[in-house]
CSV table of C-alpha atoms in Angstrom, one decimal:
chain,number,residue,atom,x,y,z
B,60,UNK,CA,17.9,51.0,-3.2
B,61,UNK,CA,18.3,54.2,-5.1
B,62,UNK,CA,21.2,52.7,-4.3
B,63,UNK,CA,22.8,50.5,-3.9
B,64,UNK,CA,25.3,49.0,-6.9
B,65,UNK,CA,24.6,47.3,-14.0
B,66,UNK,CA,25.3,44.7,-20.2
B,67,UNK,CA,27.9,46.4,-22.1
B,68,UNK,CA,27.3,46.0,-25.9
B,69,UNK,CA,30.0,48.3,-27.2
B,70,UNK,CA,32.1,46.0,-29.5
B,71,UNK,CA,35.2,46.3,-27.3
B,72,UNK,CA,33.4,45.2,-24.2
B,73,UNK,CA,31.5,42.5,-26.0
B,74,UNK,CA,34.8,40.6,-26.6
B,75,UNK,CA,35.9,40.5,-23.0
B,76,UNK,CA,34.1,37.2,-21.9
B,77,UNK,CA,35.6,35.3,-24.8
B,78,UNK,CA,39.0,36.7,-24.1
B,79,UNK,CA,38.7,35.6,-20.5
B,80,UNK,CA,37.8,32.1,-21.6
B,81,UNK,CA,40.7,31.9,-24.0
B,82,UNK,CA,43.2,33.2,-21.5
B,83,UNK,CA,42.2,30.5,-19.0
B,84,UNK,CA,41.6,27.5,-21.1
B,85,UNK,CA,43.4,25.4,-23.7
B,86,UNK,CA,42.2,23.9,-26.9
B,87,UNK,CA,42.0,26.9,-29.4
B,88,UNK,CA,38.3,26.6,-30.0
B,89,UNK,CA,37.3,29.9,-31.5
B,90,UNK,CA,33.6,29.1,-32.1
B,91,UNK,CA,31.2,31.9,-31.2
B,92,UNK,CA,29.9,31.2,-27.6
B,93,UNK,CA,26.3,30.3,-27.3
B,94,UNK,CA,24.0,32.6,-25.5
B,95,UNK,CA,20.7,32.5,-23.6
B,96,UNK,CA,18.2,35.1,-22.4
B,97,UNK,CA,19.2,36.5,-19.0
B,98,UNK,CA,15.7,35.5,-17.8
B,99,UNK,CA,12.5,34.1,-19.3
B,100,UNK,CA,8.9,34.6,-18.5
B,101,UNK,CA,6.7,31.5,-18.1
B,102,UNK,CA,2.9,32.1,-18.5
B,103,UNK,CA,1.0,30.9,-15.5
B,104,UNK,CA,-2.6,31.0,-14.2
B,105,UNK,CA,-3.8,33.0,-11.3
B,106,UNK,CA,-4.7,29.7,-9.6
B,107,UNK,CA,-1.0,28.7,-9.8
B,108,UNK,CA,0.0,31.6,-7.4
B,109,UNK,CA,0.6,30.7,-3.8
B,110,UNK,CA,-2.1,32.0,-1.5
B,111,UNK,CA,-1.6,35.4,0.3
B,112,UNK,CA,-3.4,36.8,3.3
B,113,UNK,CA,-5.9,39.6,2.8
B,114,UNK,CA,-3.8,42.0,4.8
B,115,UNK,CA,-0.7,41.3,2.7
B,116,UNK,CA,-2.7,41.7,-0.5
B,117,UNK,CA,-4.1,45.1,0.5
B,118,UNK,CA,-0.6,46.3,1.8
B,119,UNK,CA,1.2,45.1,-1.3
B,120,UNK,CA,-1.3,46.6,-3.7
B,121,UNK,CA,-1.2,49.9,-1.7
B,122,UNK,CA,2.6,49.9,-2.0
B,123,UNK,CA,2.4,49.4,-5.8
B,124,UNK,CA,-0.3,52.0,-6.2
B,125,UNK,CA,1.7,54.6,-4.3
B,126,UNK,CA,3.9,55.0,-7.4
B,127,UNK,CA,1.1,55.5,-9.8
B,128,UNK,CA,1.6,59.3,-9.8
B,129,UNK,CA,5.0,58.6,-11.2
B,130,UNK,CA,3.7,56.1,-13.7
B,131,UNK,CA,0.7,57.8,-15.1
B,132,UNK,CA,2.5,58.6,-18.4
B,133,UNK,CA,4.3,55.3,-18.5
B,134,UNK,CA,3.5,53.3,-21.7
B,135,UNK,CA,3.3,50.0,-19.8
B,136,UNK,CA,1.7,51.0,-16.5
B,137,UNK,CA,-0.1,54.3,-17.2
B,138,UNK,CA,-3.4,52.8,-18.2
B,139,UNK,CA,-3.4,50.2,-15.4
B,140,UNK,CA,-2.5,52.8,-12.9
B,141,UNK,CA,-5.4,55.1,-14.0
B,142,UNK,CA,-7.8,52.2,-13.6
B,143,UNK,CA,-6.4,51.3,-10.2
B,144,UNK,CA,-7.1,54.8,-8.7
B,145,UNK,CA,-10.7,54.0,-7.9
B,146,UNK,CA,-10.3,50.5,-6.6
B,147,UNK,CA,-11.4,50.2,-2.9
B,148,UNK,CA,-8.8,49.0,-0.5
B,149,UNK,CA,-10.4,45.7,0.2
B,150,UNK,CA,-9.0,42.3,-0.7
B,151,UNK,CA,-12.0,41.2,-2.8
B,152,UNK,CA,-12.0,44.3,-5.0
B,153,UNK,CA,-8.2,44.2,-5.4
B,154,UNK,CA,-8.3,40.5,-6.4
B,155,UNK,CA,-11.0,41.2,-9.0
B,156,UNK,CA,-9.1,44.2,-10.4
B,157,UNK,CA,-5.8,42.3,-10.7
B,158,UNK,CA,-7.4,39.3,-12.4
B,159,UNK,CA,-9.2,41.6,-14.8
B,160,UNK,CA,-6.2,43.7,-15.8
B,161,UNK,CA,-3.1,41.6,-15.3
B,162,UNK,CA,-1.6,38.4,-16.6
B,163,UNK,CA,0.8,36.2,-14.5
B,164,UNK,CA,4.3,35.2,-15.6
B,165,UNK,CA,6.7,33.2,-13.6
B,166,UNK,CA,10.4,34.3,-13.7
B,167,UNK,CA,12.8,31.6,-14.9
B,168,UNK,CA,16.5,31.4,-14.7
B,169,UNK,CA,18.8,29.3,-17.0
B,170,UNK,CA,17.5,25.7,-17.5
B,171,UNK,CA,14.0,26.9,-16.6
B,172,UNK,CA,14.8,27.1,-13.0
B,173,UNK,CA,12.1,29.0,-11.0
B,174,UNK,CA,14.2,29.5,-7.9
B,175,UNK,CA,16.4,32.5,-7.1
B,176,UNK,CA,18.0,34.6,-4.3
B,177,UNK,CA,15.9,36.9,-2.1
B,178,UNK,CA,17.8,39.2,0.2
B,179,UNK,CA,16.9,42.2,2.3
B,180,UNK,CA,17.9,45.8,2.9
B,181,UNK,CA,16.9,48.6,5.2
B,182,UNK,CA,17.4,52.2,6.2
B,183,UNK,CA,20.1,52.4,8.9
B,184,UNK,CA,20.4,55.0,11.6
B,185,UNK,CA,23.9,55.8,12.6
B,186,UNK,CA,25.4,58.4,15.1
B,187,UNK,CA,27.0,61.4,13.6
B,188,UNK,CA,27.2,65.1,13.2
B,189,UNK,CA,26.8,67.9,10.7
B,190,UNK,CA,30.3,69.1,11.7
B,191,UNK,CA,33.5,67.3,12.2
B,192,UNK,CA,34.2,66.5,15.9
B,193,UNK,CA,36.7,64.4,17.8
B,194,UNK,CA,34.4,61.3,17.5
B,195,UNK,CA,32.5,62.1,14.3
B,196,UNK,CA,35.4,62.3,11.9
B,197,UNK,CA,34.4,59.9,9.0
B,198,UNK,CA,33.3,62.1,6.1
B,199,UNK,CA,30.1,61.3,4.1
B,200,UNK,CA,30.9,62.8,0.7
B,201,UNK,CA,28.6,64.5,-1.7
B,202,UNK,CA,29.1,64.2,-5.5
B,203,UNK,CA,32.7,65.3,-6.4
B,204,UNK,CA,33.1,68.6,-8.2
B,205,UNK,CA,35.6,67.1,-10.7
B,206,UNK,CA,33.7,63.9,-11.6
B,207,UNK,CA,32.4,63.8,-15.1
B,208,UNK,CA,29.4,61.7,-16.1
B,209,UNK,CA,28.9,60.6,-19.7
B,210,UNK,CA,25.5,59.1,-20.8
B,211,UNK,CA,26.5,56.5,-23.3
B,212,UNK,CA,23.1,56.1,-24.9
B,213,UNK,CA,23.5,59.5,-26.6
B,214,UNK,CA,26.0,57.7,-28.9
B,215,UNK,CA,25.0,54.0,-28.4
B,216,UNK,CA,21.2,53.8,-28.0
B,217,UNK,CA,21.5,50.1,-27.0
B,218,UNK,CA,23.3,51.3,-23.9
B,219,UNK,CA,20.2,53.1,-22.5
B,220,UNK,CA,20.8,54.0,-18.9
B,221,UNK,CA,24.5,53.3,-19.0
B,222,UNK,CA,27.0,55.9,-17.9
B,223,UNK,CA,30.7,56.4,-17.7
B,224,UNK,CA,32.2,58.3,-14.7
B,225,UNK,CA,35.7,59.7,-14.7
B,226,UNK,CA,38.0,62.7,-14.3
B,227,UNK,CA,39.7,64.7,-17.0
B,228,UNK,CA,43.4,64.6,-17.1
B,229,UNK,CA,44.4,67.0,-19.9
B,230,UNK,CA,42.1,65.9,-22.7
B,231,UNK,CA,41.8,62.3,-21.6
B,232,UNK,CA,38.9,61.0,-19.5
B,233,UNK,CA,40.4,58.6,-16.9
B,234,UNK,CA,38.4,56.4,-14.5
B,235,UNK,CA,37.5,58.1,-11.3
B,236,UNK,CA,39.3,57.1,-8.1
B,237,UNK,CA,38.4,53.8,-6.5
B,238,UNK,CA,37.3,53.5,-2.9
B,239,UNK,CA,40.8,52.8,-1.4
B,240,UNK,CA,42.1,55.9,-3.0
B,241,UNK,CA,39.2,58.0,-1.9
B,242,UNK,CA,39.6,56.7,1.7
B,243,UNK,CA,43.3,57.4,1.9
B,244,UNK,CA,43.5,60.7,0.0
B,245,UNK,CA,40.1,62.2,0.2
B,246,UNK,CA,38.2,63.7,-2.7
B,247,UNK,CA,37.3,67.1,-4.1
B,248,UNK,CA,33.7,66.9,-2.8
B,249,UNK,CA,31.4,68.6,-0.3
B,250,UNK,CA,31.0,66.8,3.0
B,251,UNK,CA,27.3,66.1,3.7
B,252,UNK,CA,27.8,64.9,7.3
B,253,UNK,CA,30.2,63.1,9.5
B,254,UNK,CA,30.0,59.5,11.0
B,255,UNK,CA,31.8,58.0,13.9
B,256,UNK,CA,32.7,54.6,12.4
B,257,UNK,CA,34.1,53.8,8.9
B,258,UNK,CA,32.2,50.5,8.9
B,259,UNK,CA,28.9,52.5,9.3
B,260,UNK,CA,29.9,54.4,6.2
B,261,UNK,CA,30.4,51.2,4.3
B,262,UNK,CA,27.1,49.8,5.4
B,263,UNK,CA,25.4,53.1,4.5
B,264,UNK,CA,26.9,52.8,1.0
B,265,UNK,CA,25.6,49.2,0.7
B,266,UNK,CA,22.1,50.2,1.8
B,267,UNK,CA,22.1,53.3,-0.4
B,268,UNK,CA,20.4,55.6,2.1
B,269,UNK,CA,20.0,56.1,5.8
B,270,UNK,CA,19.6,58.5,8.7
B,271,UNK,CA,22.3,60.2,10.9
B,272,UNK,CA,21.4,60.7,14.5
B,273,UNK,CA,22.9,63.9,15.9
B,274,UNK,CA,23.5,64.6,19.6
B,275,UNK,CA,20.5,67.0,19.7
B,276,UNK,CA,18.2,64.2,18.7
B,277,UNK,CA,17.7,65.2,15.1
B,278,UNK,CA,17.8,62.5,12.3
B,279,UNK,CA,19.3,63.7,9.0
B,280,UNK,CA,18.1,62.0,5.9
B,281,UNK,CA,20.9,60.9,3.7
B,282,UNK,CA,20.3,59.4,0.2
B,283,UNK,CA,22.2,58.0,-2.8
B,284,UNK,CA,23.4,60.7,-5.2
B,285,UNK,CA,25.9,59.0,-7.4
B,286,UNK,CA,28.7,56.5,-7.5
B,287,UNK,CA,32.4,56.5,-8.6
B,288,UNK,CA,31.8,54.1,-11.6
B,289,UNK,CA,33.7,51.2,-10.2
B,290,UNK,CA,32.0,47.8,-9.8
B,291,UNK,CA,30.6,46.8,-6.5
B,292,UNK,CA,32.4,43.9,-4.8
B,293,UNK,CA,30.9,42.5,-1.5
B,294,UNK,CA,33.3,42.9,1.4
B,295,UNK,CA,31.9,39.6,2.7
B,296,UNK,CA,33.4,37.9,-0.3
B,297,UNK,CA,36.8,39.2,0.6
B,298,UNK,CA,36.5,37.9,4.1
B,299,UNK,CA,35.6,34.5,2.7
B,300,UNK,CA,38.6,34.6,0.3
B,301,UNK,CA,40.9,35.5,3.2
B,302,UNK,CA,39.6,32.5,5.2
B,303,UNK,CA,38.2,34.8,7.9
B,304,UNK,CA,34.5,33.7,7.4
B,305,UNK,CA,32.7,30.8,5.8
B,306,UNK,CA,30.4,31.7,3.0
B,307,UNK,CA,27.3,30.5,4.8
B,308,UNK,CA,28.2,32.6,7.8
B,309,UNK,CA,28.5,36.0,6.1
B,310,UNK,CA,26.0,38.5,7.5
B,311,UNK,CA,26.2,42.2,8.4
B,312,UNK,CA,26.6,41.2,12.1
B,313,UNK,CA,29.4,38.8,11.4
B,314,UNK,CA,31.2,41.4,9.3
B,315,UNK,CA,30.8,44.0,12.1
B,316,UNK,CA,32.1,41.5,14.7
B,317,UNK,CA,35.2,40.8,12.5
B,318,UNK,CA,35.9,44.5,12.1
B,319,UNK,CA,35.7,45.1,15.8
B,320,UNK,CA,38.1,42.3,16.4
B,321,UNK,CA,40.5,43.5,13.6
B,322,UNK,CA,40.5,47.3,13.6
B,323,UNK,CA,43.9,47.5,11.9
B,324,UNK,CA,42.6,45.6,8.9
B,325,UNK,CA,39.5,47.7,8.3
B,326,UNK,CA,41.2,49.8,5.5
B,327,UNK,CA,42.2,46.5,3.8
B,328,UNK,CA,38.6,45.2,4.1
B,329,UNK,CA,37.0,48.4,2.8
B,330,UNK,CA,39.6,48.7,0.0
B,331,UNK,CA,38.5,45.3,-1.3
B,332,UNK,CA,35.3,47.0,-2.6
B,333,UNK,CA,36.3,49.5,-5.3
B,334,UNK,CA,32.8,51.0,-5.5
B,335,UNK,CA,32.2,54.2,-3.6
B,336,UNK,CA,28.8,55.9,-3.2
B,337,UNK,CA,28.3,59.7,-2.9
B,338,UNK,CA,25.3,61.1,-1.0
B,339,UNK,CA,22.9,64.0,-0.7
B,340,UNK,CA,20.8,65.5,2.1
B,341,UNK,CA,17.1,65.0,1.9
B,342,UNK,CA,14.5,67.0,3.8
B,343,UNK,CA,13.6,65.7,7.2
B,344,UNK,CA,10.6,63.3,6.9
B,345,UNK,CA,9.1,60.2,8.6
B,346,UNK,CA,8.2,58.6,5.3
B,347,UNK,CA,10.4,55.8,3.9
B,348,UNK,CA,13.5,56.5,1.8
B,349,UNK,CA,13.0,57.1,-1.9
B,350,UNK,CA,14.0,54.3,-4.2
B,351,UNK,CA,15.1,54.5,-7.9
B,352,UNK,CA,11.5,55.2,-8.9
B,353,UNK,CA,11.6,58.3,-6.6
B,354,UNK,CA,8.7,57.2,-4.4
B,355,UNK,CA,8.9,56.4,-0.7
B,356,UNK,CA,9.6,52.8,-0.1
B,357,UNK,CA,7.1,50.7,2.0
B,358,UNK,CA,8.6,48.5,4.6
B,359,UNK,CA,8.0,44.9,3.7
B,360,UNK,CA,6.3,45.6,0.4
B,361,UNK,CA,8.9,47.4,-1.7
B,362,UNK,CA,11.7,45.6,-3.4
B,363,UNK,CA,14.9,46.4,-5.4
B,364,UNK,CA,15.2,44.4,-8.6
B,365,UNK,CA,17.4,44.1,-11.7
B,366,UNK,CA,15.6,46.4,-14.2
B,367,UNK,CA,17.0,44.4,-17.1
B,368,UNK,CA,14.6,41.6,-16.0
B,369,UNK,CA,11.9,43.5,-14.1
B,370,UNK,CA,10.9,47.0,-15.2
B,371,UNK,CA,10.5,49.5,-12.3
B,372,UNK,CA,6.9,50.0,-11.4
B,373,UNK,CA,6.0,46.3,-11.8
B,374,UNK,CA,3.8,44.4,-9.4
B,375,UNK,CA,5.4,41.2,-8.2
B,376,UNK,CA,4.2,38.1,-6.4
B,377,UNK,CA,6.9,37.0,-4.1
B,378,UNK,CA,7.2,33.6,-2.4
B,379,UNK,CA,10.1,33.0,0.0
B,380,UNK,CA,10.8,32.6,3.7
B,381,UNK,CA,12.0,34.9,6.5
B,382,UNK,CA,15.4,34.1,8.0
B,383,UNK,CA,13.7,32.0,10.7
B,384,UNK,CA,12.2,29.8,8.0
B,385,UNK,CA,8.6,31.0,8.3
B,386,UNK,CA,6.8,31.5,5.0
B,387,UNK,CA,6.7,35.0,3.4
B,388,UNK,CA,4.2,35.2,0.5
B,389,UNK,CA,2.9,38.6,-0.7
B,390,UNK,CA,2.7,41.1,-3.6
B,391,UNK,CA,5.5,43.6,-3.6
B,392,UNK,CA,6.3,46.6,-5.7
B,393,UNK,CA,9.4,46.9,-7.8
B,394,UNK,CA,10.5,50.4,-6.8
B,395,UNK,CA,14.2,50.3,-6.5
B,396,UNK,CA,17.5,49.0,-8.0
B,397,UNK,CA,20.9,48.1,-6.8
B,398,UNK,CA,24.3,47.1,-8.3
B,399,UNK,CA,24.3,43.9,-6.2
B,400,UNK,CA,20.8,43.1,-7.3
B,401,UNK,CA,21.5,41.5,-10.7
B,402,UNK,CA,20.4,38.4,-12.5
B,403,UNK,CA,17.6,36.1,-13.2
B,404,UNK,CA,15.2,35.4,-10.3
B,405,UNK,CA,16.4,38.1,-7.9
B,406,UNK,CA,14.9,40.6,-5.4
B,407,UNK,CA,16.0,42.6,-2.4
B,408,UNK,CA,13.1,43.3,0.0
B,409,UNK,CA,13.1,46.6,1.9
B,410,UNK,CA,12.4,45.9,5.6
B,411,UNK,CA,12.2,49.5,7.0
B,412,UNK,CA,14.2,51.7,9.3
B,413,UNK,CA,16.4,51.0,12.3
B,414,UNK,CA,18.0,48.1,14.1
B,415,UNK,CA,15.1,45.6,14.0
B,416,UNK,CA,14.8,46.1,10.3
B,417,UNK,CA,18.6,45.8,10.0
B,418,UNK,CA,18.6,42.5,11.8
B,419,UNK,CA,16.1,41.1,9.3
B,420,UNK,CA,17.8,42.6,6.3
B,421,UNK,CA,21.2,41.4,7.4
B,422,UNK,CA,20.1,37.8,7.9
B,423,UNK,CA,18.0,37.6,4.8
B,424,UNK,CA,19.6,35.3,2.2
B,425,UNK,CA,16.7,33.0,1.2
B,426,UNK,CA,15.6,30.9,-1.8
B,427,UNK,CA,12.4,32.2,-3.4
B,428,UNK,CA,10.3,32.4,-6.5
B,429,UNK,CA,8.9,35.5,-8.3
B,430,UNK,CA,5.9,36.0,-10.5
B,431,UNK,CA,5.5,39.2,-12.5
B,432,UNK,CA,2.0,40.6,-12.9
B,433,UNK,CA,1.9,42.3,-16.3
B,434,UNK,CA,-0.7,44.4,-18.0
B,435,UNK,CA,-2.9,42.4,-20.4
B,436,UNK,CA,-2.2,43.0,-24.1
B,437,UNK,CA,1.2,44.6,-23.4
B,438,UNK,CA,4.4,43.2,-24.9
B,439,UNK,CA,6.7,41.5,-22.4
B,440,UNK,CA,10.1,43.2,-21.6
B,441,UNK,CA,13.0,42.5,-23.9
B,442,UNK,CA,15.8,41.0,-21.7
B,443,UNK,CA,19.4,40.9,-22.9
B,444,UNK,CA,21.3,37.8,-24.0
B,445,UNK,CA,24.1,36.4,-21.8
B,446,UNK,CA,26.8,33.8,-22.6
B,447,UNK,CA,26.1,30.2,-21.6
B,448,UNK,CA,28.3,28.7,-18.8
B,449,UNK,CA,31.4,27.2,-20.4
B,450,UNK,CA,32.3,23.8,-19.2
B,451,UNK,CA,35.4,21.8,-20.0
B,452,UNK,CA,39.1,21.6,-19.4
B,453,UNK,CA,40.9,24.7,-18.1
């Protein structure tokens, strides 16, 4: 989500993958590693798309069109959005408009693989307070006063959208504190609200936004404001590495159950993810949380994507399954991003607000395919190159 937790091309960082290979393998081969595009786009026909219901078509198109006010000056989507404004909300008219204005491209991973991972996220509602109490004593921090943010593209244009976050020590910019340090020592930041459970704070950071239910019945809207600059590392991975859970069993429910059974190890669990998200208060509202495109997300029809592969604002055709195995085929709007949403054929579907949405999101870890609907006559996105997988003796 506006969230939730992206490739370096500075010469120093560009050497790191090769250094890692040389550090772990023998042989002394210094040949330049081969690379491939992070993803490719395979031209397809409209007839190749899996069928969708009229209701899903209308809802998915409506979700995409809801962002057109934000995209009216966009060089890719501005013209298409202007044309979409007068399209009646009926399946027949929408199909005709899409076929007239958009071409179809299937996303492909390495080795021309069309399959990828489709997960889910949601807007949680957790008990808490605007003031610290005996039970609500877990701070939800705003952006730290001493955190410095450097936009790298002002010096390196190829690093568009990349930022460094740190703190000045004398005249030296040092990395900002990791999550374990913040949890144990606190941080020089305003407190937006207070929660009753440290695991709720972790899940709030993973989802990127949420609501805090106060004792008087009010729901405070909390949204992603910034992050400490450290990479996101799934806490479920740590549990697998510790032998506490099997990889196939990792869900939010399973992680919560483990934490309840092992309260003394919660700091260790949370410290395994060095990323830490800071929040801001949003006005009270019943609309969906705002994603990276700064438009309200639509439950079931908005998705978080890797913007290196799928530009924000794109209209996608998603084919996957729900956690119970039933088919899920529909157009969805690329309106959000997340640090964990990275790679080739990858999307994170927004399921809505509350416990029912959370159950779906927590269990969603499905195989799926994605087609990108792209304005006719417009150049396709330029995706970065990544190193090929290295195979051999180590």
